Tab-separated table of N, CA and C in Angstrom:
chain	number	residue	atom	x	y	z
A	713	ARG	N	19.494	33.073	6.010
A	713	ARG	CA	19.772	32.456	4.728
A	713	ARG	C	21.219	32.719	4.338
A	714	HIS	N	21.871	31.682	3.885
A	714	HIS	CA	23.270	31.817	3.504
A	714	HIS	C	23.438	32.707	2.276
A	715	GLY	N	22.486	32.746	1.393
A	715	GLY	CA	22.617	33.504	0.160
A	715	GLY	C	22.164	34.949	0.268
A	716	SER	N	21.727	35.379	1.423
A	716	SER	CA	21.197	36.734	1.542
A	716	SER	C	22.318	37.754	1.526
A	717	ARG	N	21.971	38.976	1.174
A	717	ARG	CA	22.943	40.070	1.138
A	717	ARG	C	23.617	40.272	2.485
A	718	ILE	N	22.877	40.132	3.536
A	718	ILE	CA	23.412	40.345	4.883
A	718	ILE	C	24.410	39.247	5.254
A	719	MET	N	24.117	38.017	4.887
A	719	MET	CA	24.957	36.889	5.304
A	719	MET	C	26.213	36.716	4.449
A	720	ARG	N	26.237	37.198	3.221
A	720	ARG	CA	27.405	36.982	2.355
A	720	ARG	C	28.706	37.472	2.985
A	721	PRO	N	28.764	38.706	3.521
A	721	PRO	CA	30.024	39.141	4.140
A	721	PRO	C	30.404	38.296	5.355
A	722	VAL	N	29.426	37.886	6.126
A	722	VAL	CA	29.695	37.047	7.300
A	722	VAL	C	30.268	35.709	6.851
A	723	MET	N	29.648	35.103	5.843
A	723	MET	CA	30.119	33.813	5.331
A	723	MET	C	31.524	33.948	4.739
A	724	ALA	N	31.810	35.047	4.054
A	724	ALA	CA	33.140	35.274	3.484
A	724	ALA	C	34.190	35.370	4.590
A	725	ARG	N	33.878	36.084	5.677
A	725	ARG	CA	34.812	36.176	6.803
A	725	ARG	C	35.029	34.804	7.438
A	726	MET	N	33.962	34.031	7.562
A	726	MET	CA	34.086	32.692	8.148
A	726	MET	C	34.952	31.801	7.272
A	727	ALA	N	34.767	31.849	5.964
A	727	ALA	CA	35.557	31.040	5.052
A	727	ALA	C	37.031	31.430	5.124
A	728	ARG	N	37.321	32.731	5.176
A	728	ARG	CA	38.701	33.197	5.279
A	728	ARG	C	39.317	32.701	6.597
A	729	TRP	N	38.571	32.819	7.705
A	729	TRP	CA	39.051	32.340	8.987
A	729	TRP	C	39.325	30.840	8.923
A	730	ASP	N	38.417	30.078	8.290
A	730	ASP	CA	38.615	28.631	8.135
A	730	ASP	C	39.938	28.337	7.436
A	731	ARG	N	40.174	29.018	6.314
A	731	ARG	CA	41.403	28.769	5.549
A	731	ARG	C	42.648	29.160	6.348
A	732	GLU	N	42.577	30.273	7.065
A	732	GLU	CA	43.734	30.763	7.822
A	732	GLU	C	44.056	29.895	9.033
A	733	THR	N	43.088	29.212	9.583
A	733	THR	CA	43.310	28.416	10.791
A	733	THR	C	43.317	26.908	10.525
A	734	ALA	N	43.180	26.504	9.284
A	734	ALA	CA	43.063	25.080	8.954
A	734	ALA	C	44.271	24.270	9.405
A	735	ASP	N	45.458	24.862	9.372
A	735	ASP	CA	46.651	24.103	9.740
A	735	ASP	C	46.835	23.970	11.257
A	736	ARG	N	45.966	24.575	12.031
A	736	ARG	CA	46.050	24.455	13.491
A	736	ARG	C	45.501	23.116	13.996
A	737	ALA	N	44.648	22.487	13.210
A	737	ALA	CA	44.056	21.211	13.629
A	737	ALA	C	45.093	20.096	13.507
A	738	ASP	N	45.084	19.187	14.467
A	738	ASP	CA	45.979	18.032	14.409
A	738	ASP	C	45.483	16.998	13.408
A	739	ARG	N	44.173	16.872	13.325
A	739	ARG	CA	43.599	15.849	12.443
A	739	ARG	C	42.187	16.258	12.065
A	740	TYR	N	41.796	15.925	10.846
A	740	TYR	CA	40.430	16.160	10.391
A	740	TYR	C	39.709	14.823	10.307
A	741	VAL	N	38.491	14.809	10.794
A	741	VAL	CA	37.643	13.625	10.733
A	741	VAL	C	36.356	14.032	10.030
A	742	ALA	N	35.918	13.204	9.088
A	742	ALA	CA	34.720	13.488	8.307
A	742	ALA	C	33.737	12.339	8.432
A	743	ILE	N	32.474	12.608	8.108
A	743	ILE	CA	31.438	11.568	8.228
A	743	ILE	C	31.383	10.637	7.030
A	744	SER	N	32.185	10.909	5.979
A	744	SER	CA	32.238	10.028	4.810
A	744	SER	C	33.504	10.347	4.021
A	745	HIS	N	33.867	9.443	3.116
A	745	HIS	CA	35.003	9.711	2.229
A	745	HIS	C	34.679	10.868	1.298
A	746	TYR	N	33.409	11.006	0.963
A	746	TYR	CA	32.968	12.133	0.129
A	746	TYR	C	33.313	13.458	0.814
A	747	VAL	N	32.987	13.593	2.080
A	747	VAL	CA	33.298	14.817	2.823
A	747	VAL	C	34.806	14.931	3.036
A	748	ALA	N	35.480	13.820	3.297
A	748	ALA	CA	36.930	13.854	3.470
A	748	ALA	C	37.607	14.410	2.219
A	749	GLY	N	37.114	14.025	1.058
A	749	GLY	CA	37.662	14.546	-0.193
A	749	GLY	C	37.450	16.047	-0.330
A	750	ARG	N	36.283	16.509	0.083
A	750	ARG	CA	36.004	17.946	0.029
A	750	ARG	C	36.907	18.706	1.002
A	751	ILE	N	37.166	18.131	2.161
A	751	ILE	CA	38.088	18.760	3.118
A	751	ILE	C	39.471	18.859	2.482
A	752	GLY	N	39.873	17.788	1.836
A	752	GLY	CA	41.180	17.794	1.178
A	752	GLY	C	41.290	18.869	0.121
A	753	ARG	N	40.251	19.042	-0.680
A	753	ARG	CA	40.276	20.062	-1.725
A	753	ARG	C	40.207	21.472	-1.141
A	754	TYR	N	39.388	21.668	-0.130
A	754	TYR	CA	39.159	23.004	0.408
A	754	TYR	C	40.304	23.459	1.316
A	755	TYR	N	40.747	22.578	2.218
A	755	TYR	CA	41.754	22.950	3.199
A	755	TYR	C	43.151	22.431	2.851
A	756	ASN	N	43.236	21.605	1.811
A	756	ASN	CA	44.504	20.987	1.436
A	756	ASN	C	45.069	20.162	2.599
A	757	ARG	N	44.158	19.436	3.263
A	757	ARG	CA	44.506	18.583	4.396
A	757	ARG	C	43.840	17.228	4.216
A	758	GLU	N	44.492	16.194	4.687
A	758	GLU	CA	43.920	14.852	4.645
A	758	GLU	C	42.913	14.696	5.784
A	759	ALA	N	41.844	13.973	5.528
A	759	ALA	CA	40.842	13.702	6.559
A	759	ALA	C	40.522	12.215	6.570
A	760	SER	N	40.255	11.705	7.748
A	760	SER	CA	39.829	10.312	7.904
A	760	SER	C	38.306	10.274	7.946
A	761	ALA	N	37.732	9.226	7.367
A	761	ALA	CA	36.281	9.052	7.405
A	761	ALA	C	35.919	8.128	8.562
A	762	VAL	N	34.986	8.579	9.375
A	762	VAL	CA	34.432	7.765	10.462
A	762	VAL	C	32.920	7.837	10.299
A	763	TYR	N	32.329	6.724	9.894
A	763	TYR	CA	30.894	6.709	9.619
A	763	TYR	C	30.067	6.794	10.898
A	764	PRO	N	28.990	7.555	10.859
A	764	PRO	CA	28.067	7.562	12.010
A	764	PRO	C	27.459	6.173	12.203
A	765	PRO	N	27.173	5.807	13.426
A	765	PRO	CA	26.612	4.475	13.675
A	765	PRO	C	25.113	4.418	13.374
A	766	VAL	N	24.661	3.214	13.068
A	766	VAL	CA	23.237	2.922	12.926
A	766	VAL	C	22.897	1.889	13.995
A	767	ASN	N	21.818	2.121	14.691
A	767	ASN	CA	21.407	1.213	15.753
A	767	ASN	C	20.745	-0.019	15.128
A	768	THR	N	21.553	-1.031	14.824
A	768	THR	CA	21.024	-2.241	14.180
A	768	THR	C	20.306	-3.166	15.149
A	769	GLU	N	20.340	-2.842	16.431
A	769	GLU	CA	19.486	-3.561	17.382
A	769	GLU	C	18.038	-3.081	17.207
A	770	PHE	N	17.887	-1.799	16.895
A	770	PHE	CA	16.562	-1.200	16.716
A	770	PHE	C	16.091	-1.307	15.264
A	771	PHE	N	16.925	-0.880	14.336
A	771	PHE	CA	16.581	-0.951	12.908
A	771	PHE	C	17.037	-2.306	12.381
A	772	ARG	N	16.089	-3.212	12.325
A	772	ARG	CA	16.371	-4.570	11.854
A	772	ARG	C	15.132	-5.109	11.166
A	773	PRO	N	15.296	-6.098	10.318
A	773	PRO	CA	14.131	-6.663	9.628
A	773	PRO	C	13.233	-7.426	10.592
A	774	ASP	N	12.004	-7.570	10.187
A	774	ASP	CA	11.093	-8.477	10.877
A	774	ASP	C	10.302	-9.210	9.800
A	775	GLN	N	9.172	-9.759	10.148
A	775	GLN	CA	8.395	-10.550	9.190
A	775	GLN	C	7.420	-9.714	8.363
A	776	THR	N	7.458	-8.395	8.494
A	776	THR	CA	6.538	-7.526	7.765
A	776	THR	C	6.773	-7.658	6.265
A	777	ALA	N	5.695	-7.915	5.529
A	777	ALA	CA	5.794	-7.990	4.070
A	777	ALA	C	5.758	-6.576	3.493
A	778	PRO	N	6.600	-6.304	2.481
A	778	PRO	CA	6.572	-4.968	1.893
A	778	PRO	C	5.243	-4.684	1.206
A	779	GLU	N	4.815	-3.455	1.325
A	779	GLU	CA	3.599	-2.998	0.657
A	779	GLU	C	4.007	-2.230	-0.595
A	780	GLY	N	3.062	-1.793	-1.360
A	780	GLY	CA	3.353	-1.195	-2.656
A	780	GLY	C	3.595	0.299	-2.647
A	781	PHE	N	4.271	0.821	-1.646
A	781	PHE	CA	4.530	2.261	-1.650
A	781	PHE	C	6.018	2.546	-1.513
A	782	ALA	N	6.409	3.712	-2.010
A	782	ALA	CA	7.761	4.230	-1.820
A	782	ALA	C	7.742	5.161	-0.620
A	783	LEU	N	8.895	5.313	0.002
A	783	LEU	CA	9.001	6.114	1.216
A	783	LEU	C	10.166	7.081	1.113
A	784	VAL	N	9.928	8.311	1.545
A	784	VAL	CA	10.983	9.297	1.750
A	784	VAL	C	10.942	9.682	3.226
A	785	VAL	N	12.099	9.634	3.881
A	785	VAL	CA	12.242	10.094	5.259
A	785	VAL	C	13.263	11.222	5.207
A	786	SER	N	12.798	12.433	5.493
A	786	SER	CA	13.686	13.567	5.260
A	786	SER	C	13.181	14.837	5.913
A	787	ALA	N	14.115	15.743	6.173
A	787	ALA	CA	13.728	17.124	6.458
A	787	ALA	C	13.219	17.703	5.137
A	788	LEU	N	12.192	18.497	5.192
A	788	LEU	CA	11.604	19.059	3.973
A	788	LEU	C	12.252	20.415	3.706
A	789	VAL	N	13.433	20.337	3.109
A	789	VAL	CA	14.229	21.506	2.748
A	789	VAL	C	14.653	21.360	1.289
A	790	PRO	N	14.968	22.458	0.606
A	790	PRO	CA	15.199	22.406	-0.843
A	790	PRO	C	16.261	21.417	-1.313
A	791	TYR	N	17.416	21.357	-0.654
A	791	TYR	CA	18.494	20.524	-1.191
A	791	TYR	C	18.183	19.027	-1.134
A	792	LYS	N	17.160	18.636	-0.398
A	792	LYS	CA	16.786	17.220	-0.324
A	792	LYS	C	16.079	16.742	-1.600
A	793	ARG	N	15.603	17.679	-2.424
A	793	ARG	CA	14.999	17.400	-3.734
A	793	ARG	C	13.800	16.438	-3.669
A	794	ILE	N	12.955	16.641	-2.699
A	794	ILE	CA	11.793	15.780	-2.495
A	794	ILE	C	10.866	15.831	-3.704
A	795	GLU	N	10.820	16.969	-4.407
A	795	GLU	CA	9.957	17.086	-5.592
A	795	GLU	C	10.338	16.066	-6.656
A	796	VAL	N	11.589	15.654	-6.713
A	796	VAL	CA	12.028	14.633	-7.673
A	796	VAL	C	11.350	13.304	-7.352
A	797	ALA	N	11.302	12.948	-6.070
A	797	ALA	CA	10.636	11.708	-5.658
A	797	ALA	C	9.141	11.784	-5.941
A	798	ILE	N	8.538	12.939	-5.693
A	798	ILE	CA	7.105	13.112	-5.954
A	798	ILE	C	6.816	12.899	-7.432
A	799	ASP	N	7.584	13.550	-8.282
A	799	ASP	CA	7.363	13.439	-9.730
A	799	ASP	C	7.646	12.030	-10.247
A	800	ALA	N	8.715	11.404	-9.759
A	800	ALA	CA	9.055	10.048	-10.210
A	800	ALA	C	7.982	9.051	-9.814
A	801	CYS	N	7.502	9.136	-8.584
A	801	CYS	CA	6.463	8.204	-8.135
A	801	CYS	C	5.155	8.449	-8.879
A	802	ALA	N	4.838	9.704	-9.147
A	802	ALA	CA	3.626	10.005	-9.916
A	802	ALA	C	3.738	9.415	-11.315
A	803	GLN	N	4.888	9.577	-11.939
A	803	GLN	CA	5.078	9.044	-13.293
A	803	GLN	C	5.016	7.515	-13.296
A	804	ALA	N	5.590	6.878	-12.272
A	804	ALA	CA	5.588	5.415	-12.191
A	804	ALA	C	4.297	4.857	-11.603
A	805	LYS	N	3.404	5.763	-11.158
A	805	LYS	CA	2.140	5.371	-10.528
A	805	LYS	C	2.374	4.509	-9.277
A	806	VAL	N	3.352	4.937	-8.477
A	806	VAL	CA	3.681	4.278	-7.213
A	806	VAL	C	3.295	5.233	-6.089
A	807	PRO	N	2.474	4.794	-5.150
A	807	PRO	CA	2.134	5.667	-4.015
A	807	PRO	C	3.393	6.065	-3.246
A	808	LEU	N	3.420	7.300	-2.776
A	808	LEU	CA	4.567	7.826	-2.047
A	808	LEU	C	4.125	8.344	-0.686
A	809	LYS	N	4.850	7.926	0.338
A	809	LYS	CA	4.654	8.457	1.687
A	809	LYS	C	5.905	9.254	2.042
A	810	ILE	N	5.704	10.436	2.625
A	810	ILE	CA	6.811	11.308	3.001
A	810	ILE	C	6.740	11.560	4.500
A	811	ALA	N	7.762	11.082	5.208
A	811	ALA	CA	7.860	11.299	6.651
A	811	ALA	C	8.879	12.401	6.897
A	812	GLY	N	8.472	13.410	7.635
A	812	GLY	CA	9.365	14.510	7.954
A	812	GLY	C	8.635	15.829	7.843
A	813	ASP	N	9.286	16.860	8.285
A	813	ASP	CA	8.690	18.191	8.261
A	813	ASP	C	9.774	19.197	7.957
A	814	GLY	N	9.369	20.413	7.664
A	814	GLY	CA	10.341	21.458	7.408
A	814	GLY	C	9.716	22.626	6.681
A	815	PRO	N	10.512	23.632	6.388
A	815	PRO	CA	9.993	24.871	5.813
A	815	PRO	C	9.419	24.724	4.408
A	816	GLU	N	9.754	23.652	3.700
A	816	GLU	CA	9.248	23.462	2.342
A	816	GLU	C	7.971	22.624	2.281
A	817	ARG	N	7.429	22.267	3.419
A	817	ARG	CA	6.273	21.361	3.415
A	817	ARG	C	5.107	21.901	2.601
A	818	ALA	N	4.697	23.135	2.821
A	818	ALA	CA	3.549	23.690	2.090
A	818	ALA	C	3.826	23.720	0.593
A	819	THR	N	5.029	24.110	0.216
A	819	THR	CA	5.403	24.152	-1.208
A	819	THR	C	5.357	22.759	-1.816
A	820	LEU	N	5.887	21.782	-1.101
A	820	LEU	CA	5.884	20.403	-1.597
A	820	LEU	C	4.474	19.830	-1.660
A	821	GLU	N	3.634	20.150	-0.684
A	821	GLU	CA	2.246	19.685	-0.725
A	821	GLU	C	1.518	20.256	-1.940
A	822	ARG	N	1.760	21.532	-2.238
A	822	ARG	CA	1.150	22.125	-3.453
A	822	ARG	C	1.683	21.433	-4.698
A	823	HIS	N	2.988	21.195	-4.733
A	823	HIS	CA	3.594	20.525	-5.883
A	823	HIS	C	3.025	19.113	-6.059
A	824	ALA	N	2.856	18.414	-4.950
A	824	ALA	CA	2.348	17.037	-5.011
A	824	ALA	C	0.897	16.985	-5.458
A	825	ALA	N	0.130	17.978	-5.110
A	825	ALA	CA	-1.280	18.040	-5.509
A	825	ALA	C	-1.998	16.704	-5.271
A	826	GLY	N	-1.808	16.159	-4.070
A	826	GLY	CA	-2.491	14.918	-3.716
A	826	GLY	C	-1.800	13.650	-4.191
A	827	ARG	N	-0.636	13.772	-4.848
A	827	ARG	CA	0.069	12.592	-5.367
A	827	ARG	C	0.993	11.952	-4.346
A	828	ALA	N	1.052	12.503	-3.136
A	828	ALA	CA	1.887	11.946	-2.068
A	828	ALA	C	1.194	12.178	-0.734
A	829	GLU	N	1.481	11.300	0.205
A	829	GLU	CA	0.921	11.435	1.544
A	829	GLU	C	2.000	11.993	2.479
A	830	PHE	N	1.736	13.143	3.058
A	830	PHE	CA	2.674	13.790	3.970
A	830	PHE	C	2.315	13.383	5.397
A	831	LEU	N	3.251	12.739	6.075
A	831	LEU	CA	2.998	12.172	7.398
A	831	LEU	C	3.490	13.052	8.539
A	832	GLY	N	4.307	14.049	8.239
A	832	GLY	CA	4.857	14.905	9.279
A	832	GLY	C	5.980	14.229	10.029
A	833	ARG	N	6.340	14.841	11.130
A	833	ARG	CA	7.414	14.312	11.978
A	833	ARG	C	6.874	13.115	12.754
A	834	LEU	N	7.635	12.017	12.750
A	834	LEU	CA	7.193	10.779	13.389
A	834	LEU	C	8.232	10.283	14.390
A	835	SER	N	7.792	9.434	15.287
A	835	SER	CA	8.698	8.810	16.262
A	835	SER	C	9.607	7.805	15.551
A	836	ASP	N	10.684	7.444	16.204
A	836	ASP	CA	11.577	6.417	15.660
A	836	ASP	C	10.843	5.103	15.443
A	837	ASP	N	9.945	4.746	16.365
A	837	ASP	CA	9.172	3.510	16.202
A	837	ASP	C	8.322	3.560	14.935
A	838	ALA	N	7.673	4.694	14.686
A	838	ALA	CA	6.837	4.837	13.494
A	838	ALA	C	7.685	4.804	12.226
A	839	ILE	N	8.853	5.418	12.266
A	839	ILE	CA	9.759	5.396	11.108
A	839	ILE	C	10.206	3.966	10.823
A	840	ARG	N	10.575	3.239	11.851
A	840	ARG	CA	10.991	1.847	11.672
A	840	ARG	C	9.869	1.022	11.047
A	841	THR	N	8.651	1.221	11.507
A	841	THR	CA	7.509	0.507	10.933
A	841	THR	C	7.340	0.853	9.456
A	842	LEU	N	7.491	2.123	9.118
A	842	LEU	CA	7.393	2.532	7.707
A	842	LEU	C	8.496	1.907	6.860
A	843	TYR	N	9.729	1.925	7.362
A	843	TYR	CA	10.813	1.270	6.622
A	843	TYR	C	10.446	-0.176	6.316
A	844	ARG	N	9.955	-0.879	7.323
A	844	ARG	CA	9.645	-2.304	7.163
A	844	ARG	C	8.497	-2.533	6.188
A	845	ARG	N	7.569	-1.589	6.096
A	845	ARG	CA	6.404	-1.738	5.215
A	845	ARG	C	6.674	-1.268	3.788
A	846	ALA	N	7.640	-0.390	3.585
A	846	ALA	CA	7.872	0.219	2.282
A	846	ALA	C	8.427	-0.793	1.283
A	847	ALA	N	8.040	-0.627	0.032
A	847	ALA	CA	8.624	-1.436	-1.036
A	847	ALA	C	10.028	-0.939	-1.356
A	848	VAL	N	10.224	0.370	-1.240
A	848	VAL	CA	11.514	0.984	-1.538
A	848	VAL	C	11.605	2.310	-0.785
A	849	VAL	N	12.823	2.676	-0.402
A	849	VAL	CA	13.079	3.963	0.239
A	849	VAL	C	13.879	4.805	-0.753
A	850	LEU	N	13.466	6.059	-0.910
A	850	LEU	CA	14.080	6.950	-1.901
A	850	LEU	C	14.923	8.025	-1.221
A	851	LEU	N	16.071	8.320	-1.823
A	851	LEU	CA	16.942	9.398	-1.375
A	851	LEU	C	17.301	10.225	-2.619
A	852	PRO	N	16.453	11.209	-2.956
A	852	PRO	CA	16.652	11.922	-4.220
A	852	PRO	C	17.686	13.029	-4.211
A	853	GLY	N	18.162	13.451	-3.045
A	853	GLY	CA	19.126	14.552	-2.969
A	853	GLY	C	20.525	14.068	-2.662
A	854	GLU	N	21.492	14.947	-2.851
A	854	GLU	CA	22.887	14.642	-2.541
A	854	GLU	C	23.143	14.909	-1.069
A	855	GLU	N	23.649	13.911	-0.386
A	855	GLU	CA	23.901	13.991	1.053
A	855	GLU	C	25.393	13.831	1.330
A	856	ASP	N	25.864	14.449	2.406
A	856	ASP	CA	27.240	14.237	2.825
A	856	ASP	C	27.446	12.793	3.269
A	857	PHE	N	26.453	12.232	3.926
A	857	PHE	CA	26.489	10.837	4.343
A	857	PHE	C	25.134	10.200	4.085
A	858	GLY	N	24.133	10.545	4.853
A	858	GLY	CA	22.795	10.005	4.680
A	858	GLY	C	22.562	8.789	5.553
A	859	ILE	N	21.967	8.979	6.709
A	859	ILE	CA	21.696	7.882	7.634
A	859	ILE	C	20.453	7.097	7.221
A	860	VAL	N	19.504	7.744	6.528
A	860	VAL	CA	18.254	7.086	6.135
A	860	VAL	C	18.494	5.827	5.306
A	861	PRO	N	19.359	5.844	4.288
A	861	PRO	CA	19.566	4.601	3.540
A	861	PRO	C	20.075	3.450	4.401
A	862	LEU	N	20.917	3.762	5.376
A	862	LEU	CA	21.438	2.696	6.235
A	862	LEU	C	20.360	2.138	7.149
A	863	GLU	N	19.529	3.019	7.699
A	863	GLU	CA	18.430	2.536	8.541
A	863	GLU	C	17.474	1.672	7.719
A	864	ALA	N	17.142	2.114	6.512
A	864	ALA	CA	16.222	1.355	5.655
A	864	ALA	C	16.815	-0.009	5.304
A	865	GLN	N	18.084	-0.021	4.919
A	865	GLN	CA	18.722	-1.290	4.567
A	865	GLN	C	18.839	-2.204	5.785
A	866	ALA	N	19.066	-1.621	6.965
A	866	ALA	CA	19.114	-2.430	8.182
A	866	ALA	C	17.770	-3.083	8.454
A	867	CYS	N	16.682	-2.434	7.988
A	867	CYS	CA	15.333	-3.001	8.119
A	867	CYS	C	15.000	-3.937	6.959
A	868	GLY	N	15.957	-4.169	6.086
A	868	GLY	CA	15.765	-5.118	4.990
A	868	GLY	C	15.109	-4.545	3.747
A	869	ARG	N	15.115	-3.236	3.593
A	869	ARG	CA	14.454	-2.614	2.443
A	869	ARG	C	15.458	-2.029	1.470
A	870	PRO	N	15.155	-2.148	0.178
A	870	PRO	CA	16.048	-1.571	-0.831
A	870	PRO	C	15.946	-0.051	-0.852
A	871	VAL	N	17.025	0.565	-1.320
A	871	VAL	CA	17.111	2.020	-1.400
A	871	VAL	C	17.473	2.410	-2.821
A	872	VAL	N	16.785	3.418	-3.329
A	872	VAL	CA	17.163	4.044	-4.590
A	872	VAL	C	17.621	5.449	-4.237
A	873	ALA	N	18.894	5.739	-4.553
A	873	ALA	CA	19.486	7.012	-4.159
A	873	ALA	C	20.161	7.663	-5.355
A	874	LEU	N	20.260	8.975	-5.290
A	874	LEU	CA	21.041	9.718	-6.269
A	874	LEU	C	22.480	9.237	-6.176
A	875	GLY	N	23.095	8.947	-7.301
A	875	GLY	CA	24.440	8.379	-7.332
A	875	GLY	C	25.543	9.401	-7.132
A	876	ARG	N	25.395	10.224	-6.115
A	876	ARG	CA	26.416	11.220	-5.764
A	876	ARG	C	26.492	11.328	-4.250
A	877	GLY	N	27.588	11.891	-3.773
A	877	GLY	CA	27.719	12.143	-2.348
A	877	GLY	C	27.936	10.882	-1.544
A	878	GLY	N	27.560	10.958	-0.285
A	878	GLY	CA	27.773	9.862	0.645
A	878	GLY	C	27.019	8.591	0.312
A	879	ALA	N	25.910	8.706	-0.405
A	879	ALA	CA	25.133	7.512	-0.768
A	879	ALA	C	25.942	6.539	-1.622
A	880	ARG	N	26.904	7.047	-2.369
A	880	ARG	CA	27.743	6.154	-3.183
A	880	ARG	C	28.575	5.211	-2.326
A	881	GLU	N	28.739	5.562	-1.059
A	881	GLU	CA	29.520	4.721	-0.154
A	881	GLU	C	28.666	3.703	0.585
A	882	THR	N	27.341	3.897	0.590
A	882	THR	CA	26.489	3.044	1.421
A	882	THR	C	25.364	2.346	0.664
A	883	VAL	N	25.127	2.720	-0.580
A	883	VAL	CA	24.047	2.120	-1.367
A	883	VAL	C	24.635	1.586	-2.667
A	884	ARG	N	24.357	0.319	-2.955
A	884	ARG	CA	24.828	-0.263	-4.224
A	884	ARG	C	23.773	-0.081	-5.291
């Protein structure tokens, strides 16, 4: 854990090393303008944004009609804020399917109390099918880039994302 007593001194040494060696790099490349800006603030260096690719040959629309559920595709870790999607869908009375796994799964399942369907880790084919069937794909956490919104949009589905981070560059 980054916040543990044991890791704090290690992280401090790493941060100091980062700052001391930052000028050795010829060029910085980031996965989004959001990250490039953070590099600029932290290292006082300019960075170019090069977006990760999305396989639009694979993630593409088909004739599948959207069904009445929302979808989250994510690692189940705290910063992804999956509980926000669970609570929002419960309040809106919209069924929620969650694809993914991680250390927060049991906690999120307790929080959901049956208000969401946890699908676990799925194949790319199964994820693509879910994107195509979903009425909307949700991205409730702040991401440096976020490939899920691009895959969902490539499948022809709308995305509702937190208006911060990399999603501001890829979701209108």
